[in-house]
Amino acid sequence: MSVKGKNILLGISGGIGSFKACELLRLFVKAEAHVRVVMTEAAQHFITPLTFQSLGAEEVSLDVFDPKPYSLEHVAWSDWANILVIAPCTANVIGKLANGIADEVLSTQAIAYAGPILIAPAMNVKMYNNKAVQRNITYLKSTGVHFIGPETGALASLITASGRMSEPGTIFARARQILLGRNDLKGQHVVVSAGPTREPLDPVRYISNYSSGKMGYALADAASAFGAEVTLVSGPVELAPPPGVNVVRVETALQMQDEIDKACAGADYLFMAAAVADFRPASYQKQKIKRSGESLNLTLQANPDILKSLQKNRPRKVIGFALEVENLEARAHDKLRDKRLDMIVANNPSEEGIGFGSDFNRITIIPRGGKTVRTERLPKYELAIKIIEEAINLSHAQPVPQIQPGAPGRHVPQIQRGRARGGRTYKRRP
Ligand SMILES: Cc1cc2nc3c(=O)[nH]c(=O)nc-3n(C[C@H](O)[C@H](O)[C@H](O)COP(=O)(O)O)c2cc1C
């Protein structure tokens, strides 16, 4: 389930962090949610209702006694909403919610609301540390109200302390996670790679491919919605970073290998969705290559196979992607074995209206030792959720297969004697 089509009630109270609620509203609107805004009177000293209307709020409510149709039924919005997000939430509003006080429009809607509530407190550190405020927060948490932040950082008073409202992206990601209702990946570290790599020829030219990065970004976004801490190692793409995700930007395959290796230390999952260039120019020309003659010969050199090269930092579950235009499933099975993956996601980019650059795809998910799942054409975010569900369901009991020296389609070790992963000793075939 995504945020698309969901009804978001965004409450704004009178704190200096209220300007950040504009960005939060934009994130919900961009995700195609319906947003209604409820502002306290104090909030209107900091920011105007017009700002939220202009940014895409469908309605803005300011007064319990407002004679507009919605407000006649002063708690009607609380039946409409799928989630109530209060950001920023003042000490005052926290106190009212904890004590059942409904003396203006936000607290009235909130107290009448039976669905999930997410509060992003923001206040001066002395207010935040106040015993009554802390008691109110503890009480609300015990009733199932979700809290995010506050963060430690520079407050309005310019001192660095706890009390700063969480960033809009982080609040959005948490709200989406609450709406998804899944927390399976909480406490787990997921690494996702996305996009193409660029292999430079000279200061102005490079070799690359058509990968848009959309599938990898959707995976990072969805993993975050499942509660994971996500590192997205991204090649050059035109996409906004998914909210709440740590993005590491790279250009070349070698940089990607390096950053993935670092990110995978202690990670639980790797989703290798990047379209890493198989080859790079054997030499980089420091000066722009001049046009001369009718042809130019380029010598290319193989890039490392990042999945095969994962050694000591190999995450618990490694998921690869196969892009094939022929014999899709047979080749995906080969790749699954060859690269000792736990699961592979295969797709054919030559099908009309899916794949590269598109927001849609049709995929085949092949878990090692499990049942193959073939999807219909779906938005990439929906597919990302399916892929993550399948990855979560992968049996922990399935051991990673050992390399069989000389077996067809498998890596043949170049040394006389050595140790395969898992400690098995093998001999090279004569
Ligand atoms: C400049 C300024 C900044 C304020 N910032 C905050 C804040 O970040 N958090 C907070 O709890 N109160 C803050 N206050 C105090 C609240 O605005 C005040 O308690 C108000 O009554 C809250 O009303 P409300 O909860 O109905 O929005 C601030 C007041 C001023 C004048």
CSV table of C-alpha atoms and ligand atoms in Angstrom, one decimal:
chain,number,residue,atom,x,y,z
A,1,MET,CA,0.0,0.0,0.0
A,2,SER,CA,1.4,3.4,-0.9
A,3,VAL,CA,0.4,6.9,0.2
A,4,LYS,CA,-1.4,7.4,-3.2
A,5,GLY,CA,-5.1,8.1,-2.7
A,6,LYS,CA,-4.8,8.2,1.1
A,7,ASN,CA,-6.5,10.9,3.2
A,8,ILE,CA,-4.0,12.9,5.3
A,9,LEU,CA,-5.1,15.3,8.0
A,10,LEU,CA,-2.1,17.6,8.6
A,11,GLY,CA,-2.3,19.5,11.8
A,12,ILE,CA,-0.1,22.6,12.3
A,13,SER,CA,0.4,24.3,15.6
A,14,GLY,CA,2.2,27.5,16.6
A,15,GLY,CA,5.9,26.6,16.5
A,16,ILE,CA,8.7,28.1,14.6
A,17,GLY,CA,9.1,24.8,12.8
A,18,SER,CA,5.8,25.4,11.0
A,19,PHE,CA,7.5,26.5,7.8
A,20,LYS,CA,8.8,23.0,7.4
A,21,ALA,CA,5.2,21.8,7.2
A,22,CYS,CA,5.1,23.2,3.7
A,23,GLU,CA,7.7,20.7,2.5
A,24,LEU,CA,5.8,17.9,4.3
A,25,LEU,CA,2.6,18.9,2.6
A,26,ARG,CA,4.4,18.9,-0.8
A,27,LEU,CA,5.7,15.3,-0.2
A,28,PHE,CA,2.2,14.1,0.5
A,29,VAL,CA,0.8,15.9,-2.6
A,30,LYS,CA,3.6,14.6,-4.8
A,31,ALA,CA,2.8,11.1,-3.6
A,32,GLU,CA,-0.8,11.7,-4.8
A,33,ALA,CA,-2.4,11.7,-1.3
A,34,HIS,CA,-5.4,14.0,-0.4
A,35,VAL,CA,-4.4,16.5,2.2
A,36,ARG,CA,-6.5,18.7,4.4
A,37,VAL,CA,-4.8,21.1,6.8
A,38,VAL,CA,-5.9,22.1,10.3
A,39,MET,CA,-4.2,25.1,11.8
A,40,THR,CA,-4.3,26.5,15.3
A,41,GLU,CA,-4.7,30.2,15.7
A,42,ALA,CA,-1.1,30.4,16.9
A,43,ALA,CA,0.1,28.6,13.8
A,44,GLN,CA,-1.4,31.4,11.7
A,45,HIS,CA,1.0,33.8,13.3
A,46,PHE,CA,3.9,31.9,11.7
A,47,ILE,CA,2.5,30.9,8.4
A,48,THR,CA,-0.7,31.7,6.4
A,49,PRO,CA,-3.4,29.3,5.3
A,50,LEU,CA,-2.9,30.6,1.7
A,51,THR,CA,0.5,29.1,1.7
A,52,PHE,CA,-0.9,25.6,2.3
A,53,GLN,CA,-3.7,26.2,-0.2
A,54,SER,CA,-1.3,27.2,-2.8
A,55,LEU,CA,0.9,24.2,-2.2
A,56,GLY,CA,-1.9,21.8,-2.8
A,57,ALA,CA,-4.0,21.4,0.4
A,58,GLU,CA,-7.5,20.5,-0.7
A,59,GLU,CA,-9.0,22.4,2.3
A,60,VAL,CA,-7.6,24.4,5.2
A,61,SER,CA,-9.6,24.5,8.4
A,62,LEU,CA,-9.0,27.3,10.9
A,63,ASP,CA,-11.9,27.5,13.2
A,64,VAL,CA,-14.4,25.1,14.8
A,65,PHE,CA,-17.1,27.6,14.1
A,66,ASP,CA,-16.2,28.2,10.5
A,67,PRO,CA,-19.6,28.1,8.6
A,68,LYS,CA,-18.1,26.0,5.7
A,69,PRO,CA,-19.8,22.7,5.0
A,70,TYR,CA,-17.0,20.6,6.5
A,71,SER,CA,-16.8,22.6,9.7
A,72,LEU,CA,-20.6,22.5,10.4
A,73,GLU,CA,-19.8,18.9,11.5
A,74,HIS,CA,-16.9,20.0,13.6
A,75,VAL,CA,-15.4,16.5,13.8
A,76,ALA,CA,-16.2,15.4,10.3
A,77,TRP,CA,-12.6,15.4,9.1
A,78,SER,CA,-11.6,12.9,11.7
A,79,ASP,CA,-13.9,10.3,9.9
A,80,TRP,CA,-12.3,11.1,6.6
A,81,ALA,CA,-8.6,10.8,7.5
A,82,ASN,CA,-6.5,7.7,7.3
A,83,ILE,CA,-3.8,9.4,9.4
A,84,LEU,CA,-3.5,12.6,11.5
A,85,VAL,CA,0.0,14.0,11.3
A,86,ILE,CA,0.7,17.0,13.7
A,87,ALA,CA,3.9,18.8,12.6
A,88,PRO,CA,5.1,20.8,14.3
A,89,CYS,CA,3.3,19.9,17.5
A,90,THR,CA,3.6,22.4,20.3
A,91,ALA,CA,4.0,21.6,24.0
A,92,ASN,CA,0.5,23.1,24.3
A,93,VAL,CA,-1.2,20.7,21.8
A,94,ILE,CA,0.6,17.7,23.3
A,95,GLY,CA,-0.7,18.8,26.7
A,96,LYS,CA,-4.3,19.1,25.3
A,97,LEU,CA,-4.3,15.7,23.7
A,98,ALA,CA,-2.9,14.1,26.8
A,99,ASN,CA,-5.6,15.6,28.9
A,100,GLY,CA,-8.7,15.4,26.6
A,101,ILE,CA,-8.9,19.2,26.0
A,102,ALA,CA,-10.7,20.3,22.8
A,103,ASP,CA,-10.8,24.1,22.8
A,104,GLU,CA,-9.9,24.9,19.2
A,105,VAL,CA,-10.0,23.2,15.8
A,106,LEU,CA,-6.9,21.1,15.9
A,107,SER,CA,-7.4,19.6,19.3
A,108,THR,CA,-11.1,19.1,18.6
A,109,GLN,CA,-10.5,17.1,15.5
A,110,ALA,CA,-7.6,15.2,17.1
A,111,ILE,CA,-9.6,14.2,20.2
A,112,ALA,CA,-12.4,13.0,18.0
A,113,TYR,CA,-10.0,11.0,15.8
A,114,ALA,CA,-9.8,7.2,16.3
A,115,GLY,CA,-7.1,6.4,13.6
A,116,PRO,CA,-3.3,6.6,13.8
A,117,ILE,CA,-1.8,9.8,15.0
A,118,LEU,CA,1.8,10.8,14.3
A,119,ILE,CA,3.2,13.7,16.3
A,120,ALA,CA,6.4,15.6,15.4
A,121,PRO,CA,7.1,17.7,18.5
A,122,ALA,CA,9.2,20.9,18.2
A,123,MET,CA,10.0,23.3,20.9
A,124,ASN,CA,12.7,24.9,22.9
A,125,VAL,CA,14.8,22.4,24.9
A,126,LYS,CA,13.7,23.8,28.2
A,127,MET,CA,10.1,23.4,27.3
A,128,TYR,CA,10.8,19.9,26.0
A,129,ASN,CA,12.5,18.9,29.2
A,130,ASN,CA,9.7,20.2,31.3
A,131,LYS,CA,8.4,17.4,33.5
A,132,ALA,CA,4.7,17.9,32.6
A,133,VAL,CA,5.6,17.9,28.9
A,134,GLN,CA,7.6,14.6,29.3
A,135,ARG,CA,4.8,13.1,31.3
A,136,ASN,CA,2.3,14.0,28.6
A,137,ILE,CA,4.5,12.5,25.9
A,138,THR,CA,5.0,9.3,27.9
A,139,TYR,CA,1.2,9.0,28.5
A,140,LEU,CA,0.3,9.6,24.8
A,141,LYS,CA,2.9,7.0,23.7
A,142,SER,CA,1.3,4.5,26.1
A,143,THR,CA,-2.0,5.1,24.3
A,144,GLY,CA,-0.5,4.2,20.9
A,145,VAL,CA,0.2,7.7,19.6
A,146,HIS,CA,3.3,7.7,17.4
A,147,PHE,CA,6.1,10.2,18.0
A,148,ILE,CA,8.9,11.2,15.7
A,149,GLY,CA,11.8,13.3,17.0
A,150,PRO,CA,12.5,15.9,18.2
A,151,GLU,CA,16.0,15.9,16.8
A,152,THR,CA,19.1,17.4,18.3
A,153,GLY,CA,20.3,20.3,16.2
A,154,ALA,CA,20.3,24.1,16.0
A,155,LEU,CA,17.1,25.5,17.5
A,156,ALA,CA,15.5,28.8,16.6
A,157,SER,CA,17.5,30.3,19.5
A,158,LEU,CA,20.6,29.1,17.6
A,159,ILE,CA,21.7,26.9,20.5
A,160,THR,CA,22.3,23.2,19.6
A,161,ALA,CA,20.0,21.1,21.7
A,162,SER,CA,17.1,18.6,21.5
A,163,GLY,CA,13.8,20.1,20.4
A,164,ARG,CA,14.1,20.6,16.6
A,165,MET,CA,11.3,19.2,14.5
A,166,SER,CA,12.3,16.1,12.4
A,167,GLU,CA,12.9,16.8,8.7
A,168,PRO,CA,9.8,16.6,6.5
A,169,GLY,CA,11.2,13.6,4.6
A,170,THR,CA,11.7,11.6,7.8
A,171,ILE,CA,8.2,12.5,9.0
A,172,PHE,CA,6.7,11.5,5.6
A,173,ALA,CA,8.6,8.2,5.6
A,174,ARG,CA,7.3,7.4,9.1
A,175,ALA,CA,3.7,8.4,8.2
A,176,ARG,CA,3.9,6.1,5.1
A,177,GLN,CA,5.2,3.3,7.3
A,178,ILE,CA,2.3,3.7,9.7
A,179,LEU,CA,-0.1,3.6,6.8
A,180,LEU,CA,1.5,0.5,5.3
A,181,GLY,CA,1.1,-1.1,8.7
A,182,ARG,CA,4.3,-3.1,8.3
A,183,ASN,CA,7.4,-2.9,10.5
A,184,ASP,CA,9.1,-6.1,9.4
A,185,LEU,CA,12.4,-4.5,8.6
A,186,LYS,CA,12.7,-2.3,11.8
A,187,GLY,CA,16.2,-2.4,13.1
A,188,GLN,CA,17.5,-3.9,9.9
A,189,HIS,CA,20.0,-2.2,7.5
A,190,VAL,CA,19.1,-2.5,3.8
A,191,VAL,CA,21.5,-1.5,1.0
A,192,VAL,CA,20.0,-0.7,-2.4
A,193,SER,CA,22.0,0.1,-5.6
A,194,ALA,CA,20.3,2.0,-8.4
A,195,GLY,CA,20.8,3.7,-11.7
A,196,PRO,CA,23.5,3.4,-14.3
A,197,THR,CA,27.2,4.0,-14.0
A,198,ARG,CA,29.2,6.3,-16.2
A,199,GLU,CA,32.5,5.2,-17.4
A,200,PRO,CA,34.5,8.2,-18.5
A,201,LEU,CA,36.4,8.3,-21.8
A,202,ASP,CA,37.7,11.8,-21.6
A,203,PRO,CA,36.7,15.0,-19.6
A,204,VAL,CA,33.5,15.4,-21.7
A,205,ARG,CA,32.4,11.8,-22.8
A,206,TYR,CA,31.4,8.6,-21.1
A,207,ILE,CA,29.9,5.2,-21.7
A,208,SER,CA,26.6,4.5,-19.9
A,209,ASN,CA,23.2,2.9,-20.3
A,210,TYR,CA,19.5,3.9,-20.2
A,211,SER,CA,18.8,2.9,-16.6
A,212,SER,CA,16.6,5.6,-15.0
A,213,GLY,CA,17.1,4.3,-11.4
A,214,LYS,CA,13.4,4.2,-10.8
A,215,MET,CA,13.2,0.6,-9.7
A,216,GLY,CA,16.1,1.0,-7.2
A,217,TYR,CA,14.7,4.3,-5.9
A,218,ALA,CA,11.3,2.6,-5.4
A,219,LEU,CA,12.9,-0.3,-3.6
A,220,ALA,CA,14.8,2.1,-1.3
A,221,ASP,CA,11.6,4.0,-0.7
A,222,ALA,CA,9.6,0.8,0.1
A,223,ALA,CA,12.3,-0.7,2.3
A,224,SER,CA,12.1,2.5,4.3
A,225,ALA,CA,8.3,2.2,4.5
A,226,PHE,CA,8.9,-1.3,6.0
A,227,GLY,CA,10.9,0.4,8.8
A,228,ALA,CA,14.5,-0.4,7.5
A,229,GLU,CA,17.4,1.9,7.8
A,230,VAL,CA,18.2,2.3,4.1
A,231,THR,CA,21.4,3.2,2.3
A,232,LEU,CA,20.9,3.9,-1.4
A,233,VAL,CA,24.1,3.8,-3.5
A,234,SER,CA,23.0,5.6,-6.6
A,235,GLY,CA,24.6,6.2,-10.0
A,236,PRO,CA,23.8,9.5,-11.8
A,237,VAL,CA,20.0,9.8,-12.2
A,238,GLU,CA,17.4,12.6,-12.3
A,239,LEU,CA,15.4,11.4,-9.3
A,240,ALA,CA,14.8,13.1,-6.0
A,241,PRO,CA,16.2,11.1,-3.0
A,242,PRO,CA,13.5,9.1,-1.3
A,243,PRO,CA,12.5,10.6,2.0
A,244,GLY,CA,14.3,9.2,5.0
A,245,VAL,CA,16.9,7.3,2.9
A,246,ASN,CA,20.6,7.9,3.1
A,247,VAL,CA,21.8,8.4,-0.4
A,248,VAL,CA,25.5,7.9,-1.5
A,249,ARG,CA,26.1,9.2,-5.0
A,250,VAL,CA,28.7,7.6,-7.3
A,251,GLU,CA,29.6,7.8,-11.0
A,252,THR,CA,31.7,4.8,-12.0
A,253,ALA,CA,31.4,1.0,-11.5
A,254,LEU,CA,34.6,1.1,-9.4
A,255,GLN,CA,33.1,3.8,-7.1
A,256,MET,CA,29.9,1.8,-6.9
A,257,GLN,CA,31.8,-1.3,-5.9
A,258,ASP,CA,33.7,0.6,-3.2
A,259,GLU,CA,30.6,2.3,-1.7
A,260,ILE,CA,28.5,-0.9,-1.8
A,261,ASP,CA,31.2,-2.8,0.0
A,262,LYS,CA,31.4,-0.1,2.7
A,263,ALA,CA,27.6,0.2,3.0
A,264,CYS,CA,27.2,-3.6,3.2
A,265,ALA,CA,29.4,-3.9,6.4
A,266,GLY,CA,26.8,-5.3,8.9
A,267,ALA,CA,23.9,-4.9,6.5
A,268,ASP,CA,21.0,-7.4,6.4
A,269,TYR,CA,19.9,-7.1,2.8
A,270,LEU,CA,21.5,-6.0,-0.5
A,271,PHE,CA,19.1,-5.3,-3.5
A,272,MET,CA,21.5,-4.9,-6.4
A,273,ALA,CA,19.2,-3.0,-8.8
A,274,ALA,CA,21.9,-0.8,-10.4
A,275,ALA,CA,22.7,-1.3,-14.1
A,276,VAL,CA,26.4,-1.4,-13.6
A,277,ALA,CA,28.4,-1.0,-16.8
A,278,ASP,CA,30.1,-4.3,-17.7
A,279,PHE,CA,33.0,-2.5,-19.3
A,280,ARG,CA,34.9,0.7,-19.0
A,281,PRO,CA,37.4,2.4,-21.3
A,282,ALA,CA,40.8,0.8,-20.8
A,283,SER,CA,42.4,4.2,-20.6
A,284,TYR,CA,41.1,7.6,-19.7
A,285,GLN,CA,42.3,10.5,-21.9
A,286,LYS,CA,43.0,13.6,-19.8
A,287,GLN,CA,42.4,15.8,-22.8
A,288,LYS,CA,39.2,15.7,-25.0
A,289,ILE,CA,39.8,13.2,-27.7
A,290,LYS,CA,40.1,15.1,-31.0
A,291,ARG,CA,38.2,14.1,-34.1
A,292,SER,CA,40.6,12.6,-36.6
A,293,GLY,CA,40.1,10.2,-39.4
A,294,GLU,CA,36.8,8.2,-40.1
A,295,SER,CA,36.9,5.9,-37.1
A,296,LEU,CA,38.1,5.5,-33.6
A,297,ASN,CA,38.9,2.2,-31.9
A,298,LEU,CA,38.2,2.0,-28.3
A,299,THR,CA,39.6,-0.7,-26.0
A,300,LEU,CA,37.3,-1.6,-23.2
A,301,GLN,CA,38.2,-3.4,-20.0
A,302,ALA,CA,35.8,-5.5,-17.9
A,303,ASN,CA,34.5,-3.9,-14.7
A,304,PRO,CA,34.4,-6.1,-11.6
A,305,ASP,CA,31.3,-8.2,-11.0
A,306,ILE,CA,30.1,-6.5,-7.8
A,307,LEU,CA,27.8,-9.3,-6.6
A,308,LYS,CA,30.5,-11.9,-7.1
A,309,SER,CA,33.2,-9.8,-5.4
A,310,LEU,CA,31.2,-9.4,-2.2
A,311,GLN,CA,33.3,-11.2,0.4
A,312,LYS,CA,33.4,-10.5,4.1
A,313,ASN,CA,30.8,-7.8,4.0
A,314,ARG,CA,28.2,-10.0,2.2
A,315,PRO,CA,24.8,-9.2,3.7
A,316,ARG,CA,22.5,-11.9,5.1
A,317,LYS,CA,20.3,-11.8,2.0
A,318,VAL,CA,21.5,-10.8,-1.5
A,319,ILE,CA,19.0,-10.0,-4.2
A,320,GLY,CA,20.1,-9.6,-7.8
A,321,PHE,CA,18.3,-8.3,-10.9
A,322,ALA,CA,18.4,-9.8,-14.4
A,323,LEU,CA,17.6,-7.8,-17.5
A,324,GLU,CA,17.2,-10.2,-20.4
A,325,VAL,CA,15.5,-9.9,-23.7
A,326,GLU,CA,15.6,-13.7,-24.5
A,327,ASN,CA,15.2,-16.8,-22.4
A,328,LEU,CA,14.4,-14.6,-19.4
A,329,GLU,CA,13.8,-17.2,-16.7
A,330,ALA,CA,16.4,-19.7,-17.8
A,331,ARG,CA,19.1,-16.9,-17.8
A,332,ALA,CA,17.8,-15.6,-14.5
A,333,HIS,CA,18.2,-19.1,-13.0
A,334,ASP,CA,21.8,-19.3,-14.2
A,335,LYS,CA,22.5,-15.9,-12.7
A,336,LEU,CA,20.9,-16.9,-9.4
A,337,ARG,CA,23.3,-19.9,-9.2
A,338,ASP,CA,26.3,-18.3,-10.7
A,339,LYS,CA,26.3,-15.3,-8.4
A,340,ARG,CA,25.1,-17.4,-5.4
A,341,LEU,CA,22.1,-15.1,-4.8
A,342,ASP,CA,19.2,-15.6,-2.4
A,343,MET,CA,16.7,-14.3,-4.9
A,344,ILE,CA,16.6,-12.8,-8.4
A,345,VAL,CA,14.2,-10.4,-10.0
A,346,ALA,CA,14.0,-10.7,-13.8
A,347,ASN,CA,12.5,-8.5,-16.4
A,348,ASN,CA,12.5,-7.9,-20.1
A,349,PRO,CA,13.1,-4.2,-21.0
A,350,SER,CA,12.0,-4.7,-24.6
A,351,GLU,CA,8.4,-5.1,-23.7
A,352,GLU,CA,6.3,-2.1,-24.7
A,353,GLY,CA,5.4,0.4,-21.9
A,354,ILE,CA,7.6,-1.1,-19.1
A,355,GLY,CA,11.2,-1.2,-18.0
A,356,PHE,CA,13.8,1.5,-18.6
A,357,GLY,CA,12.5,5.0,-17.8
A,358,SER,CA,8.9,3.8,-17.3
A,359,ASP,CA,7.0,4.0,-14.0
A,360,PHE,CA,5.8,0.5,-14.6
A,361,ASN,CA,7.3,-2.9,-15.0
A,362,ARG,CA,6.3,-6.6,-15.2
A,363,ILE,CA,8.7,-8.8,-13.3
A,364,THR,CA,9.5,-12.4,-12.4
A,365,ILE,CA,10.7,-13.0,-8.9
A,366,ILE,CA,12.7,-16.2,-8.4
A,367,PRO,CA,13.7,-17.1,-4.8
A,368,ARG,CA,16.4,-19.7,-4.3
A,369,GLY,CA,14.6,-22.9,-3.6
A,370,GLY,CA,11.2,-21.1,-3.5
A,371,LYS,CA,8.2,-20.6,-5.7
A,372,THR,CA,8.6,-18.3,-8.8
A,373,VAL,CA,6.2,-15.3,-8.7
A,374,ARG,CA,5.2,-13.7,-12.0
A,375,THR,CA,3.5,-10.3,-11.7
A,376,GLU,CA,1.3,-8.3,-14.0
A,377,ARG,CA,2.3,-4.8,-15.2
A,378,LEU,CA,2.3,-2.7,-12.1
A,379,PRO,CA,3.8,0.6,-10.8
A,380,LYS,CA,7.4,0.2,-9.7
A,381,TYR,CA,6.5,1.2,-6.1
A,382,GLU,CA,3.9,-1.7,-5.9
A,383,LEU,CA,6.5,-4.1,-7.4
A,384,ALA,CA,9.1,-2.9,-4.8
A,385,ILE,CA,6.7,-3.8,-2.0
A,386,LYS,CA,6.2,-7.3,-3.6
A,387,ILE,CA,10.0,-7.8,-4.0
A,388,ILE,CA,10.6,-6.8,-0.3
A,389,GLU,CA,7.8,-9.1,0.9
A,390,GLU,CA,9.4,-12.0,-1.0
A,391,ALA,CA,12.8,-11.1,0.3
A,392,ILE,CA,11.5,-11.0,3.9
A,393,ASN,CA,9.9,-14.4,3.4
A,394,LEU,CA,13.1,-16.0,2.1
A,395,SER,CA,13.8,-19.0,4.3
A,396,HIS,CA,16.8,-18.4,6.5
A,397,ALA,CA,17.4,-22.2,6.4
A,398,GLN,CA,18.5,-22.1,2.7
A,399,PRO,CA,22.3,-22.2,2.7
A,400,VAL,CA,24.2,-20.3,0.1
A,401,PRO,CA,25.3,-22.9,-2.4
A,402,GLN,CA,29.0,-23.6,-2.6
A,403,ILE,CA,30.9,-22.9,-5.8
A,404,GLN,CA,31.2,-26.2,-7.7
A,405,PRO,CA,34.5,-26.0,-9.6
A,406,GLY,CA,34.1,-26.4,-13.3
A,407,ALA,CA,30.3,-26.8,-13.2
A,408,PRO,CA,28.7,-25.3,-16.3
A,409,GLY,CA,28.1,-21.6,-16.2
A,410,ARG,CA,29.9,-21.3,-12.8
A,411,HIS,CA,33.0,-19.5,-11.8
A,412,VAL,CA,36.2,-21.7,-12.2
A,413,PRO,CA,38.8,-20.8,-9.6
A,414,GLN,CA,42.1,-19.9,-11.0
A,415,ILE,CA,44.1,-21.4,-8.2
A,416,GLN,CA,45.2,-24.9,-7.5
A,417,ARG,CA,43.7,-25.1,-4.1
A,418,GLY,CA,41.7,-22.7,-2.0
A,419,ARG,CA,38.6,-22.2,0.1
A,420,ALA,CA,35.2,-21.6,-1.2
A,421,ARG,CA,32.7,-19.4,0.8
A,422,GLY,CA,31.7,-21.3,3.9
A,423,GLY,CA,35.1,-22.9,4.3
A,424,ARG,CA,34.8,-25.9,1.9
A,425,THR,CA,38.1,-26.9,0.4
A,426,TYR,CA,38.1,-27.7,-3.3
A,427,LYS,CA,40.5,-28.8,-6.0
A,428,ARG,CA,40.6,-27.4,-9.5
A,429,ARG,CA,39.6,-30.0,-12.2
A,430,PRO,CA,42.5,-31.0,-14.3
B,1,LIG,C1,8.5,33.0,18.1
B,1,LIG,C2,7.8,31.9,18.8
B,1,LIG,C3,8.2,30.6,18.6
B,1,LIG,C4,7.6,29.6,19.3
B,1,LIG,N1,8.0,28.3,19.0
B,1,LIG,C5,7.4,27.3,19.7
B,1,LIG,C6,7.7,26.0,19.5
B,1,LIG,O1,8.6,25.7,18.6
B,1,LIG,N2,7.1,25.0,20.2
B,1,LIG,C7,6.2,25.3,21.1
B,1,LIG,O2,5.7,24.4,21.8
B,1,LIG,N3,5.8,26.6,21.4
B,1,LIG,C8,6.3,27.6,20.7
B,1,LIG,N4,6.0,28.9,20.9
B,1,LIG,C9,4.9,29.1,21.9
B,1,LIG,C10,3.5,28.8,21.3
B,1,LIG,O3,3.3,29.5,20.1
B,1,LIG,C11,2.5,29.1,22.3
B,1,LIG,O4,2.6,28.2,23.4
B,1,LIG,C12,1.1,29.0,21.7
B,1,LIG,O5,0.1,29.2,22.7
B,1,LIG,C13,0.8,27.6,21.1
B,1,LIG,O6,-0.5,27.5,20.5
B,1,LIG,P1,-1.0,26.3,19.8
B,1,LIG,O7,-0.5,25.1,20.5
B,1,LIG,O8,-2.5,26.4,19.8
B,1,LIG,O9,-0.5,26.4,18.4
B,1,LIG,C14,6.5,29.9,20.2
B,1,LIG,C15,6.2,31.2,20.4
B,1,LIG,C16,6.8,32.2,19.7
B,1,LIG,C17,6.3,33.6,19.9
